Structures are given as structure tokens and as C-alpha cells.
CSV table of C-alpha atoms in Angstrom, one decimal:
chain,number,residue,atom,x,y,z
A,1,ASP,CA,-1.2,1.7,10.2
A,2,VAL,CA,-4.0,4.1,9.2
A,3,LEU,CA,-5.0,2.0,6.2
A,4,ARG,CA,-5.0,-1.2,8.2
A,5,ASP,CA,-7.1,0.4,11.0
A,6,TYR,CA,-9.6,1.7,8.4
A,7,ALA,CA,-9.8,-1.7,6.7
A,8,ARG,CA,-10.5,-3.4,10.1
A,9,ARG,CA,-13.1,-0.9,11.1
A,10,HIS,CA,-14.8,-0.7,7.8
A,11,PRO,CA,-14.2,-3.9,5.9
A,12,GLY,CA,-17.1,-3.4,3.5
A,13,ARG,CA,-16.0,0.1,2.5
A,14,TYR,CA,-12.4,-1.1,2.2
A,15,ALA,CA,-13.5,-3.9,-0.2
A,16,ALA,CA,-15.7,-1.5,-2.2
A,17,ALA,CA,-12.8,0.9,-2.6
A,18,ARG,CA,-10.9,-1.9,-4.4
A,19,LEU,CA,-13.5,-2.4,-7.1
A,20,PRO,CA,-12.6,-1.4,-10.7
A,21,LEU,CA,-13.9,1.9,-12.0
A,22,ASP,CA,-14.5,3.2,-15.5
A,23,PRO,CA,-11.8,5.7,-16.6
A,24,GLU,CA,-14.1,8.8,-16.2
A,25,THR,CA,-15.2,7.8,-12.7
A,26,ALA,CA,-11.6,6.9,-11.7
A,27,ALA,CA,-10.3,10.3,-12.9
A,28,ALA,CA,-12.8,12.0,-10.6
A,29,SER,CA,-12.3,9.8,-7.6
A,30,ALA,CA,-10.1,10.0,-4.6
A,31,GLY,CA,-7.8,7.5,-6.2
A,32,VAL,CA,-6.0,10.4,-8.0
A,33,ARG,CA,-5.3,12.1,-4.7
A,34,HIS,CA,-4.3,8.8,-3.2
A,35,ALA,CA,-1.7,8.2,-5.9
A,36,GLN,CA,-0.4,11.8,-5.5
A,37,MET,CA,-0.1,11.2,-1.7
A,38,THR,CA,1.8,8.0,-2.4
A,39,ARG,CA,4.2,9.8,-4.7
A,40,ALA,CA,4.7,12.5,-2.0
A,41,LEU,CA,5.7,9.8,0.4
A,42,LEU,CA,8.3,8.6,-2.1
A,43,ARG,CA,9.9,12.0,-2.6
A,44,GLY,CA,12.5,11.2,0.1
A,45,TYR,CA,13.8,8.3,-2.0
A,46,ASP,CA,14.6,10.5,-5.0
A,47,LEU,CA,13.2,8.0,-7.5
A,48,ALA,CA,13.1,9.0,-11.2
A,49,GLU,CA,10.5,7.6,-13.6
A,50,PRO,CA,9.7,4.9,-14.3
A,51,ASP,CA,11.1,3.7,-10.9
A,52,GLN,CA,8.6,6.0,-9.0
A,53,THR,CA,5.6,4.5,-10.8
A,54,HIS,CA,7.0,1.0,-10.1
A,55,ALA,CA,7.4,2.0,-6.4
A,56,VAL,CA,3.8,3.3,-6.2
A,57,ARG,CA,2.6,0.0,-7.6
A,58,LEU,CA,4.8,-2.0,-5.2
A,59,LEU,CA,3.6,-0.2,-2.2
A,60,GLY,CA,-0.1,-0.5,-3.2
A,61,SER,CA,0.4,-4.2,-3.9
A,62,VAL,CA,2.1,-4.9,-0.6
A,63,PHE,CA,-0.2,-2.8,1.5
A,64,HIS,CA,-3.5,-4.1,0.0
A,65,GLY,CA,-2.2,-7.7,-0.2
A,66,TYR,CA,-1.2,-7.7,3.4
A,67,ILE,CA,-4.4,-6.1,4.6
A,68,SER,CA,-6.5,-8.5,2.5
A,69,LEU,CA,-4.7,-11.5,3.9
A,70,GLU,CA,-4.9,-10.2,7.4
A,71,LEU,CA,-8.6,-9.5,7.2
A,72,ALA,CA,-9.2,-13.0,5.9
A,73,GLY,CA,-7.5,-14.4,9.0
A,74,GLY,CA,-4.4,-15.6,7.0
A,75,PHE,CA,-2.0,-14.5,9.8
A,76,SER,CA,-4.0,-15.6,12.8
A,77,HIS,CA,-2.7,-19.2,12.9
A,78,SER,CA,1.0,-18.7,13.7
A,79,ALA,CA,3.5,-16.5,15.4
A,80,PRO,CA,4.8,-13.8,15.2
A,81,ALA,CA,1.8,-11.5,15.6
A,82,PRO,CA,0.6,-9.6,12.4
A,83,GLU,CA,1.7,-6.3,13.9
A,84,GLU,CA,5.3,-7.5,14.3
A,85,THR,CA,5.3,-8.7,10.7
A,86,TRP,CA,3.8,-5.4,9.5
A,87,THR,CA,6.6,-3.5,11.1
A,88,TRP,CA,9.1,-5.9,9.5
A,89,VAL,CA,7.5,-5.4,6.1
A,90,LEU,CA,7.6,-1.6,6.4
A,91,ASP,CA,11.3,-1.7,7.5
A,92,ARG,CA,12.2,-4.0,4.5
A,93,LEU,CA,10.3,-1.7,2.1
A,94,ASP,CA,12.2,1.3,3.4
A,95,ALA,CA,15.5,-0.6,3.0
A,96,LEU,CA,14.6,-1.7,-0.5
A,97,LEU,CA,13.7,1.8,-1.6
A,98,ARG,CA,16.7,3.4,0.0
A,99,GLY,CA,18.9,0.9,-1.8
A,100,THR,CA,17.4,1.6,-5.2
A,101,PRO,CA,19.7,3.8,-7.3
A,102,ALA,CA,18.0,6.7,-9.0
A,103,SER,CA,17.6,6.1,-12.8
């Protein structure tokens, strides 16, 4: 929920954080720490490479895709509420990662 809250409070900063960077700037950015944090979150799933990298990319894609659609009003036209769907998404991601056998 922290990332969603940040994106709602600071939509311009959130959008700017998604812009491509040259390799040197990217290596010195907070993106490296963010990837390390995501890998730390995945430790409990005991994923070996390349599954861990796939999982990092999956989480980033789902989180940023959901947030982008939510900020654009894509979920405001029908029930259930975006918060309910967000919880459902997180539960399904957890189930998916728990069901993934270690390579």
C-alpha cells in the first residue's frame, strides 16, 4: 500500500520515477536499492535464479501496472472497489509464488 499511497500523493514524482535512465545513472540511482528490497521480500519464497529475477519483474509489472491504471481512473467505473481488488491481487500473487517450485 505504501507505493500506491505515494503514487496518489505525488503523481508527478511517481511518473518521473518510471522514466528510462542511461546505465550509469541507473546504477547510481535508488533503483538498485529498490531491486534489492524486492529480492529481500522474495526470500521467504525460496526462489532460485532465474525464477527470482522473473518474480522481481512480475511484481514490478503488476504493481506499476495496477497503480498506473488506478491513477488514470481505470477502476473507478465499476465495483468492487480498487482497494478490494488490490487485496485480491496481493493474495493471488502470494499464492502463485508459494506454489512455484524452486528451480
